[in-house]
Coordinates of C-alpha atoms (C1' of nucleotides) and ligand atoms in Angstrom, one line a residue:
Chain K
X19 CA 99.5 -171.1 17.9
X20 CA 103.1 -171.8 17.3
X21 CA 102.9 -175.4 18.6
X22 CA 105.4 -177.7 17.1
X23 CA 103.6 -181.0 17.7
X24 CA 100.0 -180.9 16.5
X25 CA 97.9 -183.8 17.7
X26 CA 97.1 -186.3 15.0
X27 CA 93.4 -186.2 15.8
X28 CA 93.5 -182.5 15.0
X29 CA 95.3 -183.1 11.7
X30 CA 92.7 -185.7 10.8
X31 CA 89.9 -183.0 11.0
X32 CA 91.7 -180.5 8.8
X33 CA 90.7 -182.3 5.5
X34 CA 87.1 -182.2 6.6
X35 CA 87.3 -178.5 7.2
X36 CA 89.0 -178.0 3.8
X37 CA 86.3 -180.0 2.2
X38 CA 83.6 -177.9 3.8
X39 CA 85.3 -174.7 2.7
X40 CA 85.5 -175.9 -0.9
X41 CA 81.9 -176.7 -0.7
X42 CA 81.0 -173.3 0.6
X43 CA 83.1 -171.6 -2.0
X44 CA 81.3 -173.6 -4.8
X45 CA 78.2 -172.0 -3.4
X46 CA 79.7 -168.5 -4.0
X47 CA 80.1 -167.8 -0.3
X48 CA 83.0 -165.6 0.8
X49 CA 82.9 -165.6 4.5
X50 CA 82.0 -168.2 7.1
X51 CA 82.3 -168.6 10.9
X52 CA 83.4 -171.4 13.2
X53 CA 79.8 -171.6 14.2
X54 CA 78.5 -172.2 10.7
X55 CA 81.3 -174.7 9.9
X56 CA 80.5 -176.5 13.2
X57 CA 76.8 -176.8 12.5
X58 CA 77.5 -178.2 9.1
X59 CA 80.0 -180.7 10.3
X60 CA 78.5 -181.7 13.6
X61 CA 81.5 -180.3 15.5
X62 CA 81.6 -177.6 18.2
X63 CA 82.7 -174.2 17.1
X64 CA 85.2 -174.1 19.9
X65 CA 86.9 -177.1 18.6
X66 CA 87.2 -175.7 15.2
X67 CA 88.8 -172.5 16.5
X68 CA 91.1 -174.5 18.8
X69 CA 92.2 -176.8 16.0
X70 CA 92.9 -173.9 13.6
X71 CA 94.8 -172.0 16.3
X72 CA 97.5 -174.6 16.2
X73 CA 98.5 -173.3 12.9
X74 CA 98.0 -169.5 13.1
X75 CA 95.3 -166.9 13.2
X76 CA 93.1 -167.1 10.2
X77 CA 90.0 -165.3 11.3
X78 CA 88.8 -161.8 12.1
X79 CA 86.9 -161.1 15.3
X80 CA 83.3 -160.1 14.7
X81 CA 83.5 -161.3 11.1
X82 CA 84.7 -164.9 10.9
X83 CA 86.9 -166.5 8.2
X84 CA 87.5 -165.5 4.7
X85 CA 86.7 -168.8 2.9
X86 CA 89.3 -168.5 0.1
X87 CA 92.0 -167.4 2.5
X88 CA 91.4 -170.2 5.0
X89 CA 91.1 -172.7 2.3
X90 CA 94.5 -171.8 0.8
X91 CA 96.1 -171.9 4.2
X92 CA 94.7 -175.4 4.9
X93 CA 95.9 -176.6 1.6
X94 CA 99.3 -175.4 2.4
X95 CA 99.2 -176.9 5.9
X96 CA 98.1 -180.3 4.4
X97 CA 100.6 -180.0 1.6
X98 CA 98.0 -180.2 -1.1
X99 CA 98.9 -176.8 -2.6
X100 CA 100.6 -179.1 -5.1
X101 CA 99.7 -182.3 -6.9
X102 CA 100.8 -185.7 -5.6
X103 CA 101.4 -188.6 -7.8
X104 CA 99.9 -191.8 -6.4
X105 CA 100.7 -195.3 -7.4
X106 CA 97.7 -197.8 -7.5
X107 CA 98.2 -201.5 -7.0
X108 CA 95.3 -203.7 -8.0
X109 CA 93.3 -203.1 -11.1
X110 CA 90.1 -205.0 -10.0
X111 CA 86.7 -203.5 -9.5
X112 CA 87.8 -201.1 -6.8
X113 CA 91.0 -200.2 -8.6
X114 CA 88.9 -199.3 -11.7
X115 CA 86.7 -197.0 -9.6
X116 CA 89.7 -195.3 -8.1
X117 CA 91.5 -194.9 -11.4
X118 CA 88.6 -193.2 -13.0
X119 CA 87.6 -191.2 -9.9
X120 CA 87.2 -187.5 -10.9
X121 CA 87.4 -186.3 -7.3
X122 CA 91.1 -186.7 -6.7
X123 CA 92.3 -184.0 -9.1
X124 CA 90.8 -181.1 -7.3
X125 CA 92.1 -182.2 -4.0
X126 CA 95.8 -182.7 -4.7
X127 CA 96.1 -186.2 -6.2
X128 CA 96.8 -187.9 -9.5
X129 CA 96.9 -191.6 -10.1
X130 CA 100.1 -191.8 -11.9
X131 CA 100.3 -195.5 -12.6
X132 CA 98.5 -198.8 -12.0
X133 CA 99.9 -202.3 -11.5
X134 CA 98.4 -205.7 -11.4
X135 CA 99.5 -209.4 -11.3
X136 CA 97.0 -210.7 -13.8
X137 CA 98.5 -211.4 -17.2
X138 CA 95.1 -210.9 -18.8
X139 CA 95.1 -207.3 -17.5
X140 CA 98.7 -206.3 -17.9
X141 CA 99.1 -204.2 -21.0
X142 CA 95.5 -203.2 -21.2
X143 CA 94.0 -199.9 -20.2
X144 CA 91.8 -199.1 -17.2
X145 CA 88.6 -197.2 -17.7
X146 CA 90.3 -193.9 -17.3
X147 CA 92.9 -194.7 -19.9
X148 CA 95.7 -195.6 -17.6
X149 CA 97.9 -198.5 -18.7
X150 CA 98.0 -201.5 -16.4
X151 CA 101.6 -202.5 -15.7
X152 CA 103.1 -205.7 -14.5
X153 CA 103.5 -205.7 -10.7
X154 CA 106.8 -207.4 -11.3
X155 CA 108.1 -204.0 -12.3
X156 CA 106.5 -202.2 -9.4
X157 CA 109.6 -201.8 -7.2
X158 CA 111.8 -200.5 -10.1
X159 CA 109.1 -198.1 -11.4
X160 CA 108.3 -196.6 -8.0
X161 CA 112.0 -196.1 -7.2
X162 CA 112.7 -194.5 -10.6
X163 CA 109.7 -192.2 -10.4
X164 CA 110.1 -191.4 -6.7
X165 CA 106.5 -191.9 -5.9
X166 CA 105.8 -191.5 -2.2
X167 CA 102.1 -192.5 -1.9
X168 CA 100.6 -195.9 -2.6
X169 CA 97.0 -197.1 -2.8
X170 CA 96.6 -200.8 -2.2
X171 CA 93.5 -202.4 -3.8
X172 CA 94.6 -206.1 -4.1
X173 CA 93.0 -209.1 -2.2
X174 CA 93.9 -209.3 1.5
X175 CA 96.4 -212.2 1.1
X176 CA 98.5 -210.1 -1.3
X177 CA 98.3 -206.8 0.5
X178 CA 101.1 -207.2 3.0
X179 CA 103.5 -208.3 0.3
X180 CA 102.5 -205.4 -1.9
X181 CA 103.0 -203.1 1.0
X182 CA 106.4 -204.4 1.7
X183 CA 107.4 -203.9 -2.0
X184 CA 106.1 -200.3 -2.0
X185 CA 107.8 -199.5 1.3
X186 CA 111.0 -201.1 0.0
X187 CA 110.8 -198.9 -3.0
X188 CA 110.5 -195.7 -1.1
X189 CA 106.8 -195.2 -0.5
X190 CA 106.1 -193.6 2.9
X191 CA 102.3 -193.2 2.9
X192 CA 99.9 -196.0 2.2
X193 CA 96.1 -196.0 1.8
X194 CA 95.0 -199.6 2.2
X195 CA 91.7 -201.0 1.0
X196 CA 92.4 -204.6 1.7
X197 CA 90.6 -205.9 4.8
X198 CA 93.7 -206.6 6.8
X199 CA 95.8 -204.5 9.2
X200 CA 99.1 -203.8 7.5
X201 CA 102.3 -203.9 9.4
X202 CA 104.8 -201.2 8.3
X203 CA 107.8 -199.4 9.8
X204 CA 106.8 -196.5 12.0
X205 CA 108.3 -194.1 9.5
X206 CA 105.5 -195.2 7.1
X207 CA 102.0 -193.7 7.6
X208 CA 99.1 -196.1 6.9
X209 CA 95.4 -195.3 6.6
X210 CA 92.9 -198.1 6.2
X211 CA 89.5 -198.0 4.5
X212 CA 87.2 -201.0 5.1
X213 CA 83.5 -200.5 4.5
X214 CA 82.7 -203.6 6.5
X215 CA 84.4 -202.1 9.5
X216 CA 82.3 -199.0 9.2
X217 CA 79.1 -200.9 8.7
X218 CA 79.8 -203.1 11.7
X219 CA 80.4 -199.9 13.7
X220 CA 76.9 -198.9 12.6
X221 CA 75.2 -202.2 13.4
X222 CA 76.4 -202.1 17.0
X223 CA 73.8 -199.4 17.5
X224 CA 71.1 -201.2 15.6
X225 CA 69.0 -203.3 18.0
Chain L
X2 CA 82.5 -205.1 32.7
X3 CA 78.8 -204.5 33.1
X4 CA 79.0 -201.0 31.8
X5 CA 75.9 -199.8 30.2
X6 CA 77.4 -197.0 28.0
X7 CA 80.4 -198.1 26.1
X8 CA 82.4 -195.3 24.5
X9 CA 82.0 -195.0 20.8
X10 CA 85.7 -195.0 20.3
X11 CA 85.8 -198.5 21.9
X12 CA 83.0 -199.7 19.7
X13 CA 84.9 -198.5 16.6
X14 CA 87.8 -200.8 17.4
X15 CA 85.7 -203.9 17.8
X16 CA 85.3 -204.5 14.1
X17 CA 89.1 -204.3 13.8
X18 CA 89.5 -206.9 16.5
X19 CA 86.9 -209.1 14.8
X20 CA 88.7 -208.8 11.5
X21 CA 92.0 -209.8 13.1
X22 CA 90.4 -212.8 14.7
X23 CA 88.8 -214.0 11.5
X24 CA 92.2 -213.6 9.9
X25 CA 93.9 -215.7 12.6
X26 CA 91.2 -218.4 12.4
X27 CA 91.8 -218.6 8.6
X28 CA 95.4 -219.4 9.6
X29 CA 94.1 -222.3 11.7
X30 CA 95.0 -220.7 14.9
X31 CA 92.9 -221.5 17.9
X32 CA 94.3 -219.3 20.7
X33 CA 95.6 -215.8 20.8
X34 CA 96.5 -213.2 23.4
X35 CA 95.9 -209.5 23.9
X36 CA 99.7 -209.1 23.3
X37 CA 99.6 -210.8 19.9
X38 CA 96.5 -209.0 18.8
X39 CA 98.0 -205.7 19.9
X40 CA 101.3 -206.3 18.0
X41 CA 99.4 -207.1 14.8
X42 CA 97.1 -204.1 15.1
X43 CA 99.5 -201.5 16.5
X44 CA 97.4 -201.2 19.7
X45 CA 98.6 -201.8 23.3
X46 CA 97.6 -205.1 24.8
X47 CA 96.2 -203.2 27.8
X48 CA 93.8 -201.3 25.6
X49 CA 92.5 -204.5 24.0
X50 CA 91.9 -206.1 27.3
X51 CA 90.2 -202.9 28.6
X52 CA 88.0 -202.6 25.5
X53 CA 86.8 -206.2 25.8
X54 CA 86.2 -205.9 29.5
X55 CA 83.3 -203.5 28.8
X56 CA 81.4 -206.5 27.4
X57 CA 82.4 -209.4 29.6
X58 CA 85.3 -211.7 30.4
X59 CA 86.3 -213.6 27.3
X60 CA 89.8 -214.7 28.1
X61 CA 91.6 -217.2 30.4
X62 CA 94.4 -216.1 32.6
X63 CA 97.7 -217.7 31.6
X64 CA 96.2 -218.8 28.3
X65 CA 94.7 -215.9 26.4
X66 CA 91.6 -215.9 24.2
X67 CA 90.0 -218.8 22.3
X68 CA 89.7 -217.3 18.9
X69 CA 86.5 -218.8 17.8
X70 CA 84.8 -218.0 21.1
X71 CA 85.9 -214.4 21.1
X72 CA 85.0 -214.0 17.5
X73 CA 81.5 -215.3 18.1
X74 CA 81.1 -212.9 21.0
X75 CA 82.2 -209.9 19.0
X76 CA 79.9 -210.8 16.2
X77 CA 77.0 -210.9 18.7
X78 CA 78.1 -207.6 20.3
X79 CA 78.3 -205.9 16.9
X80 CA 75.0 -207.6 15.8
X81 CA 76.6 -209.3 12.9
X82 CA 75.7 -212.7 14.0
X83 CA 73.0 -212.3 11.4
X84 CA 72.8 -210.9 7.8
X85 CA 71.9 -207.3 7.2
X86 CA 70.2 -206.2 4.0
X87 CA 71.8 -203.0 2.7
X88 CA 70.4 -200.7 0.1
X89 CA 72.8 -199.1 -2.3
X90 CA 72.1 -195.8 -4.1
X91 CA 74.3 -194.9 -7.0
X92 CA 75.2 -197.4 -9.7
X93 CA 78.3 -195.7 -11.0
X94 CA 81.9 -197.0 -10.8
X95 CA 82.0 -197.1 -7.1
X96 CA 78.5 -198.6 -6.8
X97 CA 79.6 -201.3 -9.2
X98 CA 82.6 -202.2 -7.1
X99 CA 80.5 -202.3 -4.0
X100 CA 77.7 -204.4 -5.6
X101 CA 80.1 -207.0 -6.7
X102 CA 82.3 -206.9 -3.6
X103 CA 82.7 -210.4 -2.2
X104 CA 83.9 -209.3 1.2
X105 CA 80.5 -208.2 2.6
X106 CA 78.9 -211.6 2.8
X107 CA 81.3 -213.1 5.3
X108 CA 80.9 -210.0 7.5
X109 CA 77.2 -209.7 7.9
X110 CA 76.1 -207.7 4.9
X111 CA 74.1 -208.3 1.7
X112 CA 73.5 -205.6 -0.9
X113 CA 69.8 -206.2 -1.3
X114 CA 68.9 -203.6 -4.0
X115 CA 70.5 -200.8 -6.0
X116 CA 69.0 -197.6 -7.2
X117 CA 70.1 -195.0 -9.8
X118 CA 68.6 -191.9 -11.4
X119 CA 70.0 -192.5 -14.9
X120 CA 67.4 -193.8 -17.3
X121 CA 70.1 -195.6 -19.3
X122 CA 71.0 -197.6 -16.3
X123 CA 67.6 -198.3 -14.8
X124 CA 66.4 -201.8 -15.7
X125 CA 69.8 -203.1 -16.4
X126 CA 71.9 -205.3 -14.2
X127 CA 75.0 -204.4 -12.2
X128 CA 78.2 -206.6 -12.6
X129 CA 77.0 -208.8 -9.7
X130 CA 73.7 -209.4 -11.3
X131 CA 71.7 -207.0 -9.2
X132 CA 68.9 -205.1 -11.0
X133 CA 69.3 -201.3 -11.1
X134 CA 66.0 -199.8 -9.9
X135 CA 64.6 -196.3 -10.4
X136 CA 65.5 -194.0 -7.6
X137 CA 62.0 -192.6 -7.8
X138 CA 60.8 -195.9 -6.2
X139 CA 63.5 -195.7 -3.5
X140 CA 61.3 -194.5 -0.6
X141 CA 58.5 -196.9 -1.3
X142 CA 60.8 -199.9 -1.7
X143 CA 62.8 -199.1 1.4
X144 CA 59.7 -198.7 3.5
X145 CA 58.1 -201.9 2.2
X146 CA 61.3 -203.9 2.7
X147 CA 62.1 -202.3 6.0
X148 CA 65.8 -201.8 5.2
X149 CA 67.7 -200.0 7.9
X150 CA 71.1 -199.5 6.3
X151 CA 71.9 -197.4 3.3
X152 CA 75.1 -196.9 1.3
X153 CA 75.3 -193.6 -0.6
X154 CA 77.4 -193.7 -3.8
X155 CA 76.0 -190.8 -5.8
X156 CA 77.7 -187.5 -6.7
X157 CA 78.1 -185.0 -3.8
X158 CA 75.3 -182.7 -5.0
X159 CA 72.7 -185.5 -4.9
X160 CA 73.9 -187.1 -1.6
X161 CA 72.0 -185.0 0.9
X162 CA 68.7 -185.4 -0.9
X163 CA 69.3 -189.2 -1.2
X164 CA 70.1 -189.3 2.5
X165 CA 66.9 -187.4 3.3
X166 CA 64.8 -189.8 1.3
X167 CA 66.5 -192.8 2.9
X168 CA 66.0 -191.4 6.4
X169 CA 62.4 -190.5 5.6
X170 CA 61.8 -194.1 4.5
X171 CA 63.2 -195.5 7.8
X172 CA 66.9 -196.0 7.3
X173 CA 68.8 -195.4 10.5
X174 CA 72.4 -196.1 9.5
X175 CA 74.2 -194.5 6.5
X176 CA 77.5 -195.2 4.9
X177 CA 78.3 -192.2 2.8
X178 CA 80.9 -192.2 0.0
X179 CA 80.1 -188.8 -1.3
X180 CA 82.6 -186.1 -0.4
X181 CA 80.2 -184.0 1.7
X182 CA 79.3 -184.0 5.4
X183 CA 75.8 -185.2 5.5
X184 CA 73.3 -183.7 7.9
X185 CA 71.0 -186.2 9.6
X186 CA 68.8 -186.4 12.7
X187 CA 70.8 -187.5 15.7
X188 CA 68.8 -190.8 15.7
X189 CA 70.6 -191.7 12.5
X190 CA 74.1 -192.9 12.6
X191 CA 76.4 -191.7 9.7
X192 CA 79.8 -193.0 8.7
X193 CA 81.8 -191.3 6.0
X194 CA 84.4 -192.7 3.7
X195 CA 86.4 -190.3 1.6
X196 CA 89.8 -191.4 0.2
X197 CA 90.9 -187.8 -0.4
X198 CA 90.4 -187.0 3.2
X199 CA 92.6 -190.0 4.2
X200 CA 95.2 -189.0 1.6
X201 CA 95.3 -185.5 2.8
X202 CA 95.7 -186.7 6.4
X203 CA 98.8 -188.6 5.0
X204 CA 100.2 -185.7 3.1
X205 CA 100.3 -183.5 6.2
X206 CA 103.2 -185.7 7.3
X207 CA 105.0 -185.6 3.9
X208 CA 107.4 -182.7 3.8
Chain E
dG24 C1' 83.5 -140.8 17.9
dG25 C1' 80.7 -143.9 20.7
dT26 C1' 77.7 -147.9 21.0
dC27 C1' 76.3 -152.3 19.7
dT28 C1' 76.8 -156.9 17.8
dA29 C1' 79.3 -160.7 16.2
dT30 C1' 83.0 -163.6 16.5
dT31 C1' 87.7 -164.7 17.3
dG32 C1' 91.7 -166.9 20.0
dT33 C1' 92.8 -168.7 24.3
dC34 C1' 92.9 -170.0 29.2
dA35 C1' 91.5 -173.2 32.5
dA36 C1' 88.3 -176.7 33.9
dA37 C1' 86.0 -180.8 32.7
dA38 C1' 85.6 -185.0 30.5
dG39 C1' 87.4 -188.8 28.2
dT40 C1' 91.1 -192.1 27.0
dT41 C1' 95.2 -194.7 27.6
dG42 C1' 98.8 -197.0 29.9
dC43 C1' 100.9 -199.0 34.1
dA44 C1' 101.2 -202.3 37.3
dC45 C1' 99.8 -206.1 39.8
dA46 C1' 96.8 -209.5 42.2
dA47 C1' 94.3 -213.3 40.6
dT48 C1' 94.3 -217.4 38.3
dC49 C1' 95.1 -220.9 34.8
dA50 C1' 98.1 -224.6 32.6
dT51 C1' 102.1 -227.2 32.8
dA52 C1' 105.9 -229.6 34.4
dG53 C1' 108.5 -231.5 37.9
Chain G
dC21 C1' 100.9 -231.0 45.0
dT22 C1' 103.9 -227.2 44.6
dA23 C1' 106.6 -224.1 41.8
dT24 C1' 106.9 -221.7 37.5
dG25 C1' 105.5 -219.0 33.7
dA26 C1' 102.0 -216.8 31.2
dT27 C1' 98.3 -213.8 30.8
dT28 C1' 93.9 -211.9 32.1
dG29 C1' 90.9 -208.1 34.2
dT30 C1' 91.1 -203.8 36.6
dG31 C1' 92.1 -199.8 39.9
dC32 C1' 94.4 -195.8 39.5
dA33 C1' 97.4 -192.3 37.6
dA34 C1' 98.9 -190.0 33.6
dC35 C1' 97.8 -188.1 29.7
dT36 C1' 94.9 -186.2 25.9
dT37 C1' 90.9 -184.0 24.1
dT38 C1' 86.9 -181.3 24.4
dT39 C1' 84.1 -177.7 26.2
dG40 C1' 82.9 -173.3 28.5
dA41 C1' 83.7 -168.8 29.2
dC42 C1' 85.3 -164.4 28.2
dA43 C1' 88.6 -160.4 27.0
dA44 C1' 89.8 -158.5 22.8
dT45 C1' 88.5 -156.5 18.8
dA46 C1' 86.6 -155.7 14.0
dG47 C1' 82.9 -153.7 11.6
dA48 C1' 78.3 -151.6 11.2
dC49 C1' 75.3 -148.0 12.5
dC50 C1' 74.0 -143.8 14.4
Ligands
NAD30 N1 85.1 -203.9 -4.4 C1 84.8 -203.2 -3.4 O1 83.9 -202.4 -3.3 C2 85.8 -203.2 -2.2 C3 85.4 -202.4 -1.2 C4 86.3 -202.4 -0.1 C5 87.4 -203.1 -0.1 N2 87.7 -203.8 -1.1 C6 89.0 -204.6 -1.0 O2 89.8 -204.0 -2.0 C7 90.6 -205.0 -2.6 C8 90.3 -205.1 -4.1 O3 89.0 -205.3 -4.2 P1 88.4 -205.6 -5.7 O4 86.9 -205.8 -5.5 O5 88.9 -204.7 -6.7 O6 89.0 -207.1 -5.9 P2 89.3 -207.7 -7.4 O7 89.5 -209.2 -7.1 O8 88.3 -207.3 -8.4 O9 90.7 -207.1 -7.8 C9 91.9 -207.4 -7.2 C10 93.0 -207.2 -8.2 O10 94.2 -207.4 -7.6 C11 95.0 -208.1 -8.5 N3 96.1 -208.7 -7.8 C12 96.0 -209.9 -7.0 N4 97.2 -210.1 -6.4 C13 98.0 -209.1 -6.8 C14 99.4 -208.8 -6.5 N5 100.1 -209.6 -5.7 N6 99.9 -207.7 -7.1 C15 99.2 -206.9 -7.9 N7 97.9 -207.2 -8.2 C16 97.3 -208.3 -7.6 C17 94.1 -209.1 -9.2 O11 94.6 -209.5 -10.4 C18 92.9 -208.2 -9.4 O12 92.9 -207.5 -10.6 C19 90.3 -206.3 -1.9 O13 91.2 -206.4 -0.8 C20 88.9 -206.0 -1.3 O14 88.7 -206.8 -0.2 C21 86.9 -203.9 -2.2
NAD31 N1 85.0 -193.7 -7.9 C1 85.6 -193.8 -6.7 O1 86.6 -194.4 -6.6 C2 85.2 -193.0 -5.6 C3 85.9 -193.0 -4.5 C4 85.5 -192.3 -3.4 C5 84.3 -191.6 -3.4 N2 83.6 -191.5 -4.5 C6 82.4 -190.8 -4.5 O2 81.3 -191.7 -4.6 C7 80.3 -191.2 -5.3 C8 80.1 -192.0 -6.6 O3 81.3 -192.1 -7.3 P1 81.3 -192.8 -8.7 O4 82.7 -192.7 -9.1 O5 80.6 -194.1 -8.7 O6 80.5 -191.7 -9.6 P2 79.7 -192.0 -10.9 O7 79.4 -190.7 -11.5 O8 80.3 -193.1 -11.7 O9 78.3 -192.6 -10.4 C9 77.3 -191.9 -9.7 C10 76.0 -192.5 -10.0 O10 75.0 -191.9 -9.3 C11 73.9 -191.7 -10.1 N3 73.1 -190.6 -9.6 C12 73.2 -189.3 -9.7 N4 72.3 -188.7 -9.1 C13 71.5 -189.6 -8.5 C14 70.3 -189.5 -7.7 N5 69.8 -188.4 -7.3 N6 69.8 -190.7 -7.2 C15 70.3 -191.8 -7.6 N7 71.4 -192.0 -8.4 C16 72.0 -190.8 -8.8 C17 74.4 -191.5 -11.5 O11 73.5 -191.8 -12.5 C18 75.6 -192.4 -11.5 O12 75.3 -193.7 -12.0 C19 80.7 -189.8 -5.7 O13 80.2 -188.9 -4.7 C20 82.2 -189.8 -5.6 O14 82.7 -188.6 -5.2 C21 84.0 -192.2 -5.6

DNA sequence: GGTCTATTGTCAAAAGTTGCACAATCATAG
DNA sequence: CTATGATTGTGCAACTTTTGACAATAGACC
């Protein structure tokens, strides 16, 4: 504990722990152990204890972890003890799914605005009721609102340019769904989601 | 080269390399280098060369890699030099986006069938034209067709049971979108996609 | 209060991964 | 046909991550 540079790979597991704790809480459980969490997540109990120890001492010997307490601490560590506005670019099929996704709210995120380039879409509402704005106004709106997180759900050939606009406007965290590796300044964090990449990882192991 | 147990972390990068090569090819490029690939992907050139060397020698000293040749080899290695039928469970917002996603075809995948539990949806068509079938028939249909890959896009509380059905019917690779860590036999490979997990990974680094 | 069981937090060892550096070699130009 | 420049594949060293083991200790029970 007391480390001042936690490995990124450890940080990446914290949301998984948090998700598991929320799940247990919904099941009216009050206490859990590194062993139980590990079994559920397919991770060794030692690793969970080690990971958590970077941030403090959250458990009690002989007993384990109070779920609500550890959950709150993880939320704080991950900075999701607040709501983050997220700006969505691309109001296609995927954008629609994301805009109406109920799962964000409980986990710290709110899709604050959506942008598209298609004149037939601009001015209309997305399934969730969010207005589709003109991507021409993206930079100004992001700057004015001070949004820090962007989700990119446009075709691959538009993704880098959208990313550049977002970064230019002050966004410093990007979640990219387009099947392309974005290039961004090292001060900007990028996470990529590409189902084909995951599926191809799987097929390697299929005869 | 000649290894007979390639680290999973290496396998996980191959689809990224493949994607980058396809992108370069679309740009009418014929030759690339580990240096160029690395710059685009934010990976060291040495790592790319090392990764590839697990599978053979694909480059030429002084020149680099012939894009089409390396691409074909990676497709073979990842077993996407063929089309895989994929079974989709859950015809909600996300299922709709996945069913009509144009990006799968070029990368080895075809959504062969979709299932849902909602009587109002069963019998109707998804946006892409795919018939929504009754999840009650899931096991029998999977068994009969011999599908090996499943995508789970149902709510979290139904995901584990759907996974169990799929595995019971012979599926050995799962892509899970539900925000829950699935438990599966070790013979079954599972990949998880959860945008909130990615976003929380990002927010850790935001003050 | 003492004993027993469960479980943490942590140290050190083991295992795994990445990066460095360079000989080997290919293409090109003189 | 030799020199030059580029770039691979790889052995080895450095670094990172995971695992095993266990003292410390909380709580339950007698
Ligand atoms: N549909 C899926 O399930 C799925 C899954 C994974 C990844 N993706 C990827 O996500 C992205 C979006 O997928 P989709 O299925 O929603 O595609 P889509 O074609 O339905 O939607 C893309 C939207 O982006 C808009 N757009 C295009 N250029 C733009 C620009 N410069 N600025 C703002 N908006 C712009 C289009 O008008 C359209 O509304 C694609 O890159 C796709 O490869 C989609
Ligand atoms: N919408 C998104 O952008 C998004 C993003 C990430 C993850 N997810 C997750 O993906 C899953 C689906 O999301 P969604 O937005 O499409 O939800 P949704 O509610 O729109 O759709 C879920 C579908 O699953 C069906 N279903 C429920 N139980 C079923 C069962 N036992 N068998 C078969 N079908 C069943 C429902 O009838 C419904 O059609 C959820 O777990 C969600 O958390 C969604």
